[in-house]
Short mmCIF file of C-alpha atoms and ligand atoms in Angstrom, two decimals:
data_model
loop_
_atom_site.label_atom_id
_atom_site.label_comp_id
_atom_site.label_asym_id
_atom_site.label_seq_id
_atom_site.Cartn_x
_atom_site.Cartn_y
_atom_site.Cartn_z
CA MET A 1349 -48.41 -127.30 -68.98
CA GLY A 1350 -47.17 -124.90 -65.67
CA ASP A 1351 -44.72 -126.17 -63.03
CA LEU A 1352 -47.36 -128.00 -60.76
CA GLY A 1353 -47.50 -130.38 -63.39
CA GLU A 1354 -50.56 -131.97 -64.96
CA PHE A 1355 -54.08 -131.77 -62.89
CA ASP A 1356 -54.32 -135.09 -61.02
CA SER A 1357 -56.38 -136.57 -58.60
CA SER A 1358 -54.40 -135.62 -55.18
CA PHE A 1359 -55.64 -132.14 -55.97
CA ILE A 1360 -59.48 -133.39 -55.87
CA GLN A 1361 -61.32 -131.68 -52.96
CA ALA A 1362 -64.18 -134.02 -51.32
CA LEU A 1363 -67.06 -133.04 -52.44
CA GLU A 1364 -68.43 -131.01 -49.49
CA HIS A 1365 -65.60 -128.83 -49.38
CA ARG A 1366 -65.54 -127.97 -53.54
CA PRO A 1367 -66.31 -124.17 -54.23
CA LYS A 1368 -69.48 -122.76 -54.84
CA PRO A 1369 -69.77 -121.62 -58.62
CA ASN A 1370 -71.03 -117.65 -57.34
CA ALA A 1371 -70.08 -117.49 -53.51
CA SER A 1372 -70.95 -113.94 -51.95
CA GLU A 1373 -68.97 -111.18 -51.81
CA ALA A 1374 -71.12 -109.22 -48.41
CA GLN A 1375 -69.25 -106.31 -47.30
CA GLY A 1376 -69.42 -106.87 -43.76
CA ILE A 1377 -65.60 -107.97 -42.96
CA PRO A 1378 -65.03 -105.18 -40.71
CA LEU A 1379 -62.60 -102.35 -42.50
CA ILE A 1380 -60.59 -99.94 -39.93
CA ASP A 1381 -58.78 -96.87 -40.74
CA LEU A 1382 -55.37 -96.85 -38.71
CA SER A 1383 -54.51 -93.45 -39.48
CA PRO A 1384 -55.01 -92.10 -35.84
CA ILE A 1385 -51.40 -94.34 -34.91
CA SER A 1386 -49.70 -95.12 -38.22
CA TYR A 1387 -47.11 -92.62 -38.51
CA HIS A 1388 -46.08 -93.32 -34.48
CA GLU A 1389 -43.88 -96.17 -33.43
CA ASP A 1390 -45.97 -97.11 -31.51
CA VAL A 1391 -49.71 -96.48 -29.90
CA GLU A 1392 -49.61 -95.95 -26.77
CA THR A 1393 -46.96 -93.28 -25.36
CA ASN A 1394 -46.73 -90.89 -28.00
CA SER A 1395 -47.65 -87.55 -26.77
CA GLU A 1396 -49.64 -86.27 -30.14
CA THR A 1397 -51.33 -89.41 -30.44
CA ASP A 1398 -55.37 -88.85 -29.09
CA PRO A 1399 -55.96 -91.06 -26.46
CA ALA A 1400 -59.74 -91.05 -27.32
CA SER A 1401 -58.93 -91.93 -30.89
CA ILE A 1402 -56.94 -94.54 -29.93
CA GLY A 1403 -59.97 -95.81 -27.31
CA GLU A 1404 -61.90 -95.73 -30.29
CA LEU A 1405 -59.72 -97.58 -32.46
CA ALA A 1406 -58.90 -100.43 -29.56
CA LYS A 1407 -62.76 -101.53 -29.54
CA GLN A 1408 -63.11 -101.50 -33.29
CA VAL A 1409 -60.50 -104.14 -33.34
CA GLY A 1410 -61.78 -105.99 -30.37
CA SER A 1411 -65.19 -106.29 -32.07
CA ALA A 1412 -63.81 -107.38 -35.61
CA CYS A 1413 -61.35 -109.96 -33.85
CA ARG A 1414 -64.77 -111.70 -31.38
CA ASN A 1415 -67.03 -111.34 -34.39
CA TRP A 1416 -65.34 -112.62 -37.13
CA GLY A 1417 -61.75 -113.22 -36.76
CA PHE A 1418 -60.77 -110.73 -39.84
CA PHE A 1419 -60.37 -107.41 -41.08
CA GLN A 1420 -59.00 -105.52 -42.74
CA VAL A 1421 -56.81 -102.29 -41.96
CA ILE A 1422 -56.30 -99.07 -44.34
CA ASN A 1423 -53.85 -95.77 -43.98
CA HIS A 1424 -51.52 -98.54 -42.13
CA GLY A 1425 -48.48 -96.70 -42.51
CA VAL A 1426 -46.81 -99.10 -44.90
CA PRO A 1427 -45.77 -97.38 -47.66
CA LEU A 1428 -47.12 -98.39 -50.45
CA ASP A 1429 -43.80 -98.85 -53.05
CA ARG A 1430 -43.14 -101.02 -50.49
CA ARG A 1431 -45.78 -103.32 -51.36
CA GLN A 1432 -45.18 -103.00 -54.96
CA ARG A 1433 -41.77 -103.87 -55.11
CA ILE A 1434 -42.07 -107.16 -53.06
CA GLU A 1435 -44.93 -108.12 -55.07
CA ALA A 1436 -43.40 -107.46 -58.29
CA VAL A 1437 -39.86 -109.37 -57.28
CA ALA A 1438 -42.37 -112.30 -56.41
CA ARG A 1439 -44.06 -112.04 -59.65
CA GLU A 1440 -40.35 -112.35 -61.25
CA PHE A 1441 -39.10 -115.49 -59.47
CA PHE A 1442 -42.59 -117.49 -59.85
CA ALA A 1443 -42.15 -116.34 -63.50
CA GLN A 1444 -38.54 -118.60 -63.89
CA SER A 1445 -38.07 -122.22 -64.95
CA LEU A 1446 -38.67 -124.54 -62.11
CA GLU A 1447 -35.68 -125.57 -62.51
CA GLU A 1448 -34.53 -122.21 -61.75
CA LYS A 1449 -36.80 -122.15 -58.85
CA ARG A 1450 -36.04 -125.66 -57.61
CA LYS A 1451 -32.12 -124.15 -56.81
CA VAL A 1452 -33.71 -122.59 -53.19
CA ARG A 1453 -36.03 -125.33 -53.16
CA ARG A 1454 -36.88 -126.56 -49.31
CA ASP A 1455 -36.80 -129.83 -48.20
CA GLU A 1456 -36.64 -131.82 -44.14
CA VAL A 1457 -33.44 -129.84 -43.64
CA LYS A 1458 -33.61 -126.38 -45.17
CA ILE A 1459 -37.62 -125.45 -43.94
CA MET A 1460 -37.70 -122.69 -45.94
CA GLY A 1461 -37.54 -121.31 -49.37
CA TYR A 1462 -39.26 -122.80 -52.49
CA TYR A 1463 -42.06 -125.31 -52.55
CA ASP A 1464 -44.99 -126.51 -54.86
CA LYS A 1465 -46.30 -130.04 -53.14
CA GLU A 1466 -47.76 -128.53 -49.80
CA HIS A 1467 -50.91 -129.97 -49.03
CA THR A 1468 -53.74 -129.32 -46.37
CA LYS A 1469 -55.88 -131.97 -44.93
CA ASN A 1470 -54.13 -134.16 -47.09
CA VAL A 1471 -55.56 -132.84 -50.88
CA ARG A 1472 -52.89 -130.81 -52.67
CA ASP A 1473 -53.08 -127.30 -52.48
CA TRP A 1474 -52.31 -125.93 -56.03
CA LYS A 1475 -49.90 -123.08 -55.21
CA GLU A 1476 -46.36 -122.42 -54.96
CA VAL A 1477 -45.19 -120.90 -52.72
CA PHE A 1478 -41.97 -119.61 -51.26
CA ASP A 1479 -40.54 -119.17 -47.67
CA PHE A 1480 -38.64 -116.99 -45.51
CA GLY A 1481 -38.14 -116.32 -41.64
CA VAL A 1482 -38.78 -112.83 -40.71
CA GLU A 1483 -35.24 -113.31 -38.01
CA ASP A 1484 -32.77 -115.02 -40.12
CA PRO A 1485 -32.17 -117.48 -38.59
CA THR A 1486 -34.58 -118.61 -36.82
CA LEU A 1487 -34.30 -120.02 -33.59
CA VAL A 1488 -36.68 -123.25 -33.22
CA ALA A 1489 -36.82 -126.35 -31.32
CA ALA A 1490 -34.34 -128.99 -32.65
CA SER A 1491 -37.36 -132.22 -32.16
CA PRO A 1492 -40.88 -131.91 -30.95
CA ASP A 1493 -39.66 -134.67 -27.91
CA PRO A 1494 -41.10 -133.25 -24.86
CA ASP A 1495 -37.51 -133.98 -23.19
CA ASP A 1496 -34.81 -132.64 -25.72
CA ASP A 1497 -34.03 -129.41 -24.88
CA ARG A 1498 -31.78 -128.55 -27.57
CA VAL A 1499 -32.86 -125.83 -29.85
CA ALA A 1500 -31.99 -125.31 -33.83
CA TYR A 1501 -32.05 -122.60 -36.25
CA TRP A 1502 -33.98 -122.28 -40.11
CA ASN A 1503 -31.48 -120.36 -42.21
CA ASN A 1504 -33.17 -118.47 -44.71
CA GLN A 1505 -32.17 -119.26 -48.60
CA TRP A 1506 -32.58 -116.55 -51.34
CA PRO A 1507 -32.63 -117.03 -54.74
CA GLU A 1508 -30.05 -115.31 -56.73
CA TYR A 1509 -32.83 -113.80 -59.31
CA PRO A 1510 -33.96 -111.88 -59.52
CA PRO A 1511 -31.75 -109.00 -58.18
CA MET A 1512 -32.78 -107.50 -55.13
CA PHE A 1513 -35.45 -109.98 -54.04
CA ARG A 1514 -34.03 -110.26 -50.56
CA GLU A 1515 -32.88 -107.10 -50.13
CA THR A 1516 -36.81 -105.95 -51.04
CA CYS A 1517 -37.94 -108.36 -49.08
CA GLU A 1518 -36.24 -107.96 -45.96
CA GLU A 1519 -37.55 -104.02 -46.49
CA TYR A 1520 -41.12 -105.42 -46.70
CA THR A 1521 -40.12 -107.41 -43.22
CA ARG A 1522 -39.43 -104.35 -41.04
CA ASP A 1523 -42.05 -102.32 -42.14
CA VAL A 1524 -44.34 -104.93 -42.09
CA VAL A 1525 -42.98 -105.98 -37.84
CA LYS A 1526 -43.53 -102.74 -37.27
CA LEU A 1527 -47.75 -102.75 -38.25
CA VAL A 1528 -48.30 -105.73 -36.93
CA MET A 1529 -46.70 -104.99 -33.07
CA LYS A 1530 -49.12 -101.88 -32.81
CA LEU A 1531 -51.64 -104.50 -34.02
CA MET A 1532 -50.62 -106.28 -30.88
CA GLU A 1533 -50.77 -103.15 -29.20
CA LEU A 1534 -54.45 -102.19 -30.11
CA ILE A 1535 -55.32 -105.78 -29.26
CA ALA A 1536 -54.27 -105.75 -25.75
CA LEU A 1537 -56.05 -102.47 -24.52
CA SER A 1538 -58.81 -104.36 -26.84
CA LEU A 1539 -58.75 -107.19 -23.64
CA GLY A 1540 -58.23 -104.28 -21.27
CA LEU A 1541 -54.30 -105.18 -21.05
CA PRO A 1542 -51.49 -102.85 -20.61
CA ALA A 1543 -50.94 -101.84 -24.27
CA LYS A 1544 -47.30 -103.72 -24.36
CA ARG A 1545 -48.71 -106.92 -22.63
CA PHE A 1546 -47.84 -109.56 -25.29
CA HIS A 1547 -44.06 -107.84 -26.66
CA GLU A 1548 -42.17 -110.21 -24.20
CA TYR A 1549 -43.33 -112.86 -26.80
CA PHE A 1550 -41.63 -111.71 -29.91
CA LYS A 1551 -38.15 -111.94 -28.81
CA ASP A 1552 -36.72 -114.45 -30.77
CA GLN A 1553 -39.95 -114.78 -32.72
CA THR A 1554 -40.41 -117.27 -35.20
CA SER A 1555 -42.95 -115.96 -37.46
CA THR A 1556 -41.94 -116.47 -40.94
CA ILE A 1557 -43.24 -114.44 -44.63
CA ARG A 1558 -44.81 -116.45 -47.45
CA LEU A 1559 -45.21 -115.83 -51.39
CA ASN A 1560 -48.07 -117.77 -52.76
CA TYR A 1561 -48.42 -117.69 -56.40
CA TYR A 1562 -51.73 -119.48 -57.45
CA PRO A 1563 -51.53 -120.13 -61.19
CA PRO A 1564 -54.61 -120.72 -63.21
CA CYS A 1565 -56.37 -123.51 -62.78
CA PRO A 1566 -57.46 -126.29 -65.39
CA SER A 1567 -60.20 -127.36 -63.00
CA PRO A 1568 -60.98 -124.17 -60.24
CA ASP A 1569 -64.48 -126.32 -59.34
CA LEU A 1570 -62.54 -129.31 -58.50
CA ALA A 1571 -59.24 -127.86 -56.51
CA LEU A 1572 -58.84 -125.27 -53.85
CA GLY A 1573 -55.01 -122.68 -54.06
CA VAL A 1574 -55.55 -123.22 -50.08
CA GLY A 1575 -57.73 -125.83 -48.89
CA ARG A 1576 -59.71 -124.76 -45.73
CA HIS A 1577 -57.97 -124.01 -42.52
CA ARG A 1578 -57.07 -121.84 -39.62
CA ASP A 1579 -53.90 -120.37 -39.21
CA ASN A 1580 -51.49 -121.62 -35.99
CA GLY A 1581 -49.64 -118.66 -35.32
CA VAL A 1582 -50.96 -115.14 -33.00
CA LEU A 1583 -51.98 -112.85 -36.06
CA THR A 1584 -51.48 -113.34 -39.65
CA VAL A 1585 -50.86 -109.66 -42.00
CA LEU A 1586 -51.80 -110.81 -45.41
CA ALA A 1587 -51.45 -108.69 -48.58
CA GLN A 1588 -53.25 -110.02 -51.65
CA ASP A 1589 -53.60 -108.75 -55.50
CA GLU A 1590 -56.91 -107.25 -56.85
CA ILE A 1591 -57.35 -110.78 -58.47
CA GLY A 1592 -59.66 -112.24 -55.01
CA GLY A 1593 -60.37 -115.70 -54.17
CA LEU A 1594 -59.45 -115.48 -50.44
CA GLN A 1595 -62.89 -117.08 -48.31
CA VAL A 1596 -63.92 -116.99 -45.11
CA LYS A 1597 -66.58 -118.86 -43.14
CA ARG A 1598 -68.79 -117.06 -41.43
CA ARG A 1599 -69.33 -117.41 -37.64
CA THR A 1600 -73.24 -116.52 -37.67
CA ASP A 1601 -74.46 -119.24 -40.48
CA GLY A 1602 -70.93 -120.60 -42.18
CA GLU A 1603 -71.13 -119.72 -45.44
CA TRP A 1604 -67.94 -119.11 -46.72
CA ILE A 1605 -67.35 -115.05 -47.61
CA GLY A 1606 -65.40 -113.58 -50.07
CA VAL A 1607 -62.38 -111.28 -48.91
CA LYS A 1608 -63.35 -108.18 -51.69
CA PRO A 1609 -59.30 -107.06 -52.73
CA THR A 1610 -59.22 -103.08 -51.45
CA PRO A 1611 -56.44 -101.30 -52.77
CA ASP A 1612 -53.49 -100.40 -50.43
CA ALA A 1613 -54.97 -102.31 -47.69
CA PHE A 1614 -54.30 -105.58 -45.22
CA ILE A 1615 -56.09 -108.26 -44.30
CA ILE A 1616 -55.74 -108.99 -40.39
CA ASN A 1617 -57.00 -112.43 -39.42
CA VAL A 1618 -56.93 -113.79 -35.74
CA GLY A 1619 -54.90 -117.33 -35.38
CA ASP A 1620 -54.99 -120.22 -32.83
CA ILE A 1621 -52.79 -118.77 -30.72
CA MET A 1622 -54.23 -115.59 -30.19
CA GLN A 1623 -57.48 -117.80 -29.57
CA VAL A 1624 -55.48 -119.90 -26.71
CA TRP A 1625 -53.98 -116.36 -25.17
CA THR A 1626 -57.60 -114.33 -25.32
CA ASN A 1627 -59.56 -117.72 -23.82
CA GLU A 1628 -61.45 -118.15 -26.49
CA ALA A 1629 -62.96 -114.54 -26.36
CA TYR A 1630 -61.11 -114.04 -29.88
CA ARG A 1631 -61.38 -117.19 -31.94
CA SER A 1632 -59.29 -118.20 -34.83
CA ALA A 1633 -61.28 -118.26 -38.48
CA GLU A 1634 -61.85 -120.77 -40.81
CA HIS A 1635 -60.60 -119.56 -44.77
CA ARG A 1636 -59.51 -121.00 -47.71
CA VAL A 1637 -58.76 -119.87 -50.89
CA VAL A 1638 -60.44 -120.48 -54.52
CA VAL A 1639 -58.80 -119.99 -58.14
CA ASN A 1640 -59.46 -119.45 -61.01
CA SER A 1641 -58.81 -120.41 -64.85
CA VAL A 1642 -58.02 -117.51 -66.06
CA LYS A 1643 -56.02 -115.13 -64.11
CA GLU A 1644 -53.07 -116.17 -62.16
CA ARG A 1645 -52.97 -114.37 -58.07
CA LEU A 1646 -50.38 -113.49 -55.55
CA SER A 1647 -50.46 -113.36 -51.86
CA ILE A 1648 -48.11 -112.32 -49.36
CA PRO A 1649 -49.07 -113.65 -44.95
CA PHE A 1650 -46.94 -112.63 -42.63
CA PHE A 1651 -47.44 -114.81 -40.12
CA LEU A 1652 -46.98 -113.69 -35.96
CA ASN A 1653 -45.55 -116.10 -33.96
CA PRO A 1654 -43.94 -115.89 -30.88
CA ALA A 1655 -40.14 -117.56 -29.46
CA HIS A 1656 -40.31 -121.27 -30.00
CA TYR A 1657 -39.53 -121.72 -25.78
CA THR A 1658 -43.51 -119.76 -25.48
CA GLU A 1659 -45.43 -121.74 -23.06
CA VAL A 1660 -48.61 -120.70 -24.77
CA LYS A 1661 -51.63 -120.67 -22.29
CA PRO A 1662 -55.07 -117.90 -21.36
CA VAL A 1663 -53.23 -115.09 -20.17
CA GLU A 1664 -53.63 -115.52 -16.64
CA ASP A 1665 -55.15 -111.77 -16.04
CA LEU A 1666 -58.71 -112.95 -18.43
CA ILE A 1667 -59.13 -115.68 -15.87
CA ASP A 1668 -60.74 -116.26 -12.56
CA GLU A 1669 -63.06 -118.34 -10.81
CA GLU A 1670 -65.86 -117.27 -13.66
CA HIS A 1671 -63.81 -117.81 -16.48
CA PRO A 1672 -61.25 -120.76 -15.93
CA PRO A 1673 -59.05 -121.76 -18.68
CA LYS A 1674 -60.62 -124.11 -21.69
CA TYR A 1675 -56.50 -125.11 -22.80
CA ARG A 1676 -53.52 -127.18 -21.31
CA PRO A 1677 -50.38 -125.21 -21.71
CA TYR A 1678 -47.89 -126.48 -24.85
CA ILE A 1679 -44.83 -125.39 -26.04
CA TRP A 1680 -45.24 -123.47 -29.27
CA GLY A 1681 -41.83 -125.04 -30.59
CA LYS A 1682 -42.81 -128.19 -30.47
CA PHE A 1683 -45.58 -127.47 -31.90
CA GLN A 1684 -44.17 -126.06 -34.38
CA VAL A 1685 -41.60 -128.70 -35.59
CA ILE A 1686 -44.34 -131.25 -35.64
CA ARG A 1687 -46.16 -129.14 -38.30
CA LYS A 1688 -43.75 -128.39 -40.36
CA ARG A 1689 -42.14 -132.03 -40.70
CA SER A 1690 -45.57 -133.61 -41.37
CA ASN A 1691 -45.31 -131.12 -44.15
CA PHE A 1692 -43.33 -134.16 -45.88
CA ILE A 1693 -45.21 -137.27 -44.89
CA LYS A 1694 -48.48 -138.08 -45.52
CA LEU A 1695 -50.16 -138.26 -42.53
CA ASN A 1696 -53.13 -140.84 -41.56
CA VAL A 1697 -54.28 -139.26 -38.53
CA ASN A 1698 -55.19 -135.65 -37.89
CA ASN A 1699 -52.26 -133.09 -37.71
CA ILE A 1700 -51.57 -131.55 -34.59
CA GLN A 1701 -54.51 -128.86 -33.41
CA ILE A 1702 -55.23 -126.67 -30.30
CA ASP A 1703 -57.82 -128.61 -29.96
CA ASP A 1704 -56.05 -131.54 -28.70
CA PHE A 1705 -54.87 -129.25 -25.59
CA ARG A 1706 -58.97 -128.11 -24.96
CA ILE A 1707 -59.91 -128.53 -21.80
CA ALA A 1708 -63.72 -130.66 -22.30
CA ASP A 1709 -66.71 -127.96 -20.85
C1 OGA B 1165 -52.47 -118.97 -45.64
C2 OGA B 1165 -53.87 -117.92 -46.40
C3 OGA B 1165 -54.77 -116.31 -47.93
C4 OGA B 1165 -53.96 -116.55 -49.72
O1 OGA B 1165 -51.35 -118.76 -46.64
O2 OGA B 1165 -52.50 -119.38 -44.87
O3 OGA B 1165 -54.72 -118.17 -46.03
O4 OGA B 1165 -55.43 -115.31 -49.71
N1 OGA B 1165 -53.93 -117.65 -47.73
O5 OGA B 1165 -53.54 -116.51 -49.79
NI1 NI B 1166 -53.95 -119.23 -43.90
#
């Protein structure tokens, strides 16, 4: 028996959400080659980069965000050995006994760490996770109460084993932060905004990294590794191993499409905050993870989130009389603590979502 325990009814998806036995793995999710920018600290101000190739890249990123909300990048500048090292320590961590892993378990107070009972839309996911903050500590809102302006801190919890776990995670984080800020520059340019338009929101960022471990599942036809969802931050940068299982819901026909593992590529997806910032020019894509009965799978998402005090609303530069705002402003930190809290209570109502702030057409 694995660390998730017996397969029981808490894992079973409603009929309409169960995976189909042979989902297509259509090519068509855009693959973008970042080599024109990957060796520079920032996109625009480097004199060696050719402005025409940056304009071309921004265009590719823009159309991928518009049409899919999902794309993969290669030649992204994150050294392969950084990624191999974090994958190796993650595998070693999850291979330990449940008792060892629970030494860094997450609870209502300690938000970061190990967890094996996550639910997505009230159905349990077939996975184990380990979360850590990009900033340590992460500065957050103390409560969901809109009148409470106290702050709180989430501290990372690091396991004693394997050795070098913390250093390896922190090194990986530094490289992925560089990559994601370059992607934000390309996205800003693709919207006709100054390259650094979004940078101000990431001082005191509340971004997190998650190590996802999906053990072999006895009933992969009934359960999911992660149920269908949209990521609620700005942008996600995901490393997946060679097993595959991530599926994206295609906009044109609602089909679930497998994202084929590409060696050394990162998968990028638009989150809900980007959808609000761009006033729905770039929409977050629904996705999920299917599991299998034979092979374990590892994935590492980096969730880019702004500072907790960020008021999320459509960016003014994109709003005019013909393009009125589609969302009322909301405070990210309040939204975030409501979401975190809901991990520990079974909800009878829908969780908070950006639709709650949508202005009717
Ligand atoms: C997630 C997620 C995808 C994957 O953790 O939000 O969508 O491939 N993960 O593990
Ligand atoms: Ni996700």
